[in-house]
PDB file of C-alpha atoms in Angstrom:
ATOM      1  CA  PRO A  11     211.192 -59.616-103.309  1.00 61.00           C
ATOM      2  CA  GLY A  12     207.585 -60.458-102.562  1.00 80.00           C
ATOM      3  CA  PRO A  13     205.803 -64.190-102.213  1.00 92.00           C
ATOM      4  CA  ARG A  14     204.799 -65.464-105.734  1.00 94.00           C
ATOM      5  CA  ASP A  15     201.271 -64.192-107.164  1.00 97.00           C
ATOM      6  CA  THR A  16     199.237 -66.309-105.763  1.00 96.00           C
ATOM      7  CA  SER A  17     196.050 -67.146-106.711  1.00 97.00           C
ATOM      8  CA  ILE A  18     192.283 -67.847-103.683  1.00 97.00           C
ATOM      9  CA  LYS A  19     188.621 -68.484-104.234  1.00 97.00           C
ATOM     10  CA  PRO A  20     186.183 -66.938-100.813  1.00 97.00           C
ATOM     11  CA  GLY A  21     185.986 -68.897 -97.796  1.00 97.00           C
ATOM     12  CA  GLU A  22     189.452 -70.645 -98.550  1.00 97.00           C
ATOM     13  CA  THR A  23     193.184 -70.584 -97.751  1.00 98.00           C
ATOM     14  CA  ALA A  24     196.460 -70.522 -99.883  1.00 97.00           C
ATOM     15  CA  ALA A  25     199.675 -70.551 -98.440  1.00 97.00           C
ATOM     16  CA  ILE A  26     202.782 -68.255 -98.898  1.00 97.00           C
ATOM     17  CA  SER A  27     206.264 -67.976 -98.187  1.00 96.00           C
ATOM     18  CA  VAL A  28     207.784 -64.536 -97.921  1.00 95.00           C
ATOM     19  CA  ASP A  29     211.950 -65.556 -98.038  1.00 92.00           C
ATOM     20  CA  ILE A  30     214.677 -63.132 -96.624  1.00 90.00           C
ATOM     21  CA  THR A  31     218.327 -62.713 -97.692  1.00 87.00           C
ATOM     22  CA  ARG A  32     220.227 -62.254 -94.943  1.00 86.00           C
ATOM     23  CA  GLU A  33     224.119 -60.874 -95.174  1.00 83.00           C
ATOM     24  CA  ARG A  34     225.509 -59.306 -91.550  1.00 82.00           C
ATOM     25  CA  PHE A  35     222.422 -59.116 -90.119  1.00 82.00           C
ATOM     26  CA  ASN A  36     220.904 -61.348 -87.535  1.00 88.00           C
ATOM     27  CA  ASP A  37     218.177 -59.734 -86.645  1.00 93.00           C
ATOM     28  CA  PRO A  38     214.337 -60.960 -86.241  1.00 95.00           C
ATOM     29  CA  VAL A  39     212.492 -58.989 -89.364  1.00 95.00           C
ATOM     30  CA  VAL A  40     208.757 -58.437 -88.674  1.00 96.00           C
ATOM     31  CA  LEU A  41     206.210 -58.976 -91.860  1.00 97.00           C
ATOM     32  CA  THR A  42     203.340 -55.966 -92.367  1.00 97.00           C
ATOM     33  CA  PHE A  43     200.925 -56.764 -95.293  1.00 97.00           C
ATOM     34  CA  ALA A  44     199.376 -53.783 -96.728  1.00 97.00           C
ATOM     35  CA  GLY A  45     197.140 -53.604-100.031  1.00 98.00           C
ATOM     36  CA  LEU A  46     195.408 -56.709 -99.260  1.00 98.00           C
ATOM     37  CA  PRO A  47     192.112 -57.902-101.453  1.00 98.00           C
ATOM     38  CA  ASP A  48     189.175 -56.866 -99.226  1.00 97.00           C
ATOM     39  CA  GLY A  49     187.791 -60.002 -97.019  1.00 98.00           C
ATOM     40  CA  VAL A  50     191.415 -61.207 -97.296  1.00 98.00           C
ATOM     41  CA  THR A  51     193.657 -61.533 -94.488  1.00 98.00           C
ATOM     42  CA  VAL A  52     197.232 -63.293 -92.759  1.00 98.00           C
ATOM     43  CA  MET A  53     195.879 -65.552 -90.366  1.00 97.00           C
ATOM     44  CA  GLU A  54     199.065 -65.915 -88.598  1.00 97.00           C
ATOM     45  CA  ALA A  55     198.984 -63.780 -85.790  1.00 94.00           C
ATOM     46  CA  ASP A  56     202.907 -64.055 -85.275  1.00 95.00           C
ATOM     47  CA  ARG A  57     204.165 -62.586 -88.445  1.00 96.00           C
ATOM     48  CA  THR A  58     207.754 -62.550 -86.967  1.00 96.00           C
ATOM     49  CA  ILE A  59     210.969 -64.213 -89.194  1.00 95.00           C
ATOM     50  CA  SER A  60     212.786 -65.369 -86.221  1.00 95.00           C
ATOM     51  CA  LYS A  61     216.919 -64.289 -86.404  1.00 94.00           C
ATOM     52  CA  ASP A  62     218.245 -67.713 -87.498  1.00 90.00           C
ATOM     53  CA  ALA A  63     215.124 -68.379 -90.051  1.00 94.00           C
ATOM     54  CA  THR A  64     214.642 -66.811 -94.468  1.00 93.00           C
ATOM     55  CA  THR A  65     212.043 -67.602 -94.512  1.00 94.00           C
ATOM     56  CA  ALA A  66     208.353 -67.246 -93.080  1.00 95.00           C
ATOM     57  CA  LYS A  67     205.345 -69.705 -94.114  1.00 96.00           C
ATOM     58  CA  LEU A  68     202.349 -67.847 -94.041  1.00 97.00           C
ATOM     59  CA  THR A  69     198.088 -68.045 -94.436  1.00 98.00           C
ATOM     60  CA  LEU A  70     196.470 -66.208 -96.764  1.00 98.00           C
ATOM     61  CA  LYS A  71     192.392 -66.143 -95.774  1.00 98.00           C
ATOM     62  CA  ALA A  72     189.164 -64.856 -98.162  1.00 98.00           C
ATOM     63  CA  THR A  73     186.046 -64.284 -96.549  1.00 98.00           C
ATOM     64  CA  ASN A  74     182.868 -65.946 -97.935  1.00 97.00           C
ATOM     65  CA  GLU A  75     182.232 -62.447 -98.635  1.00 96.00           C
ATOM     66  CA  ALA A  76     185.642 -61.238-100.617  1.00 97.00           C
ATOM     67  CA  LYS A  77     185.352 -59.461-103.538  1.00 94.00           C
ATOM     68  CA  LEU A  78     186.576 -60.905-106.071  1.00 97.00           C
ATOM     69  CA  VAL A  79     190.088 -59.191-107.734  1.00 98.00           C
ATOM     70  CA  GLU A  80     192.319 -60.021-109.943  1.00 97.00           C
ATOM     71  CA  GLY A  81     196.136 -59.435-109.597  1.00 97.00           C
ATOM     72  CA  GLN A  82     196.124 -56.630-106.893  1.00 98.00           C
ATOM     73  CA  VAL A  83     198.677 -55.475-105.991  1.00 97.00           C
ATOM     74  CA  VAL A  84     200.263 -56.642-102.546  1.00 97.00           C
ATOM     75  CA  THR A  85     203.419 -54.693-100.321  1.00 97.00           C
ATOM     76  CA  VAL A  86     205.039 -56.930 -98.059  1.00 97.00           C
ATOM     77  CA  THR A  87     207.131 -55.126 -96.117  1.00 96.00           C
ATOM     78  CA  GLY A  88     210.280 -56.586 -93.345  1.00 95.00           C
ATOM     79  CA  ALA A  89     211.375 -54.577 -90.677  1.00 95.00           C
ATOM     80  CA  GLY A  90     213.874 -55.307 -88.037  1.00 93.00           C
ATOM     81  CA  GLY A  91     217.145 -54.718 -86.803  1.00 88.00           C
ATOM     82  CA  GLY A  92     216.451 -50.473 -87.861  1.00 89.00           C
ATOM     83  CA  ALA A  93     215.954 -51.594 -91.090  1.00 89.00           C
ATOM     84  CA  THR A  94     212.815 -52.239 -93.306  1.00 93.00           C
ATOM     85  CA  HIS A  95     212.788 -53.923 -96.863  1.00 92.00           C
ATOM     86  CA  ASP A  96     209.423 -53.686 -98.891  1.00 95.00           C
ATOM     87  CA  GLY A  97     208.643 -56.400-101.431  1.00 94.00           C
ATOM     88  CA  THR A  98     205.269 -57.294-103.748  1.00 96.00           C
ATOM     89  CA  PHE A  99     202.863 -60.036-104.927  1.00 97.00           C
ATOM     90  CA  LYS A 100     199.967 -60.041-106.073  1.00 97.00           C
ATOM     91  CA  VAL A 101     196.319 -61.461-104.960  1.00 98.00           C
ATOM     92  CA  SER A 102     193.438 -62.311-107.047  1.00 98.00           C
ATOM     93  CA  VAL A 103     190.364 -63.616-105.798  1.00 98.00           C
ATOM     94  CA  LYS A 104     188.322 -65.545-108.159  1.00 97.00           C
ATOM     95  CA  GLN A 105     185.046 -66.956-108.507  1.00 91.00           C
ATOM     96  CA  LYS A 106     184.417 -70.603-106.846  1.00 74.00           C
TER      97      LYS A 106
END
């Protein structure tokens, strides 16, 4: 599963958490995001969940020009140890 559905306003930030389940797996997991709304980015350059952690706390940032959108589906992919897993969540960009 991906992070909880998130709402953000242009020019603001929103915190998200990505949780992973570890079963006989001890490698770092690198997260990538696809389908973020126009003008919305993940602020952190390092999107790695260390080998002994199960959660990454990240920050979404919307530019002042971010397009307003309701419930855009974003895919987050975790890759590590030769395996990949996808999760989805929705991001809405709402008027200030």
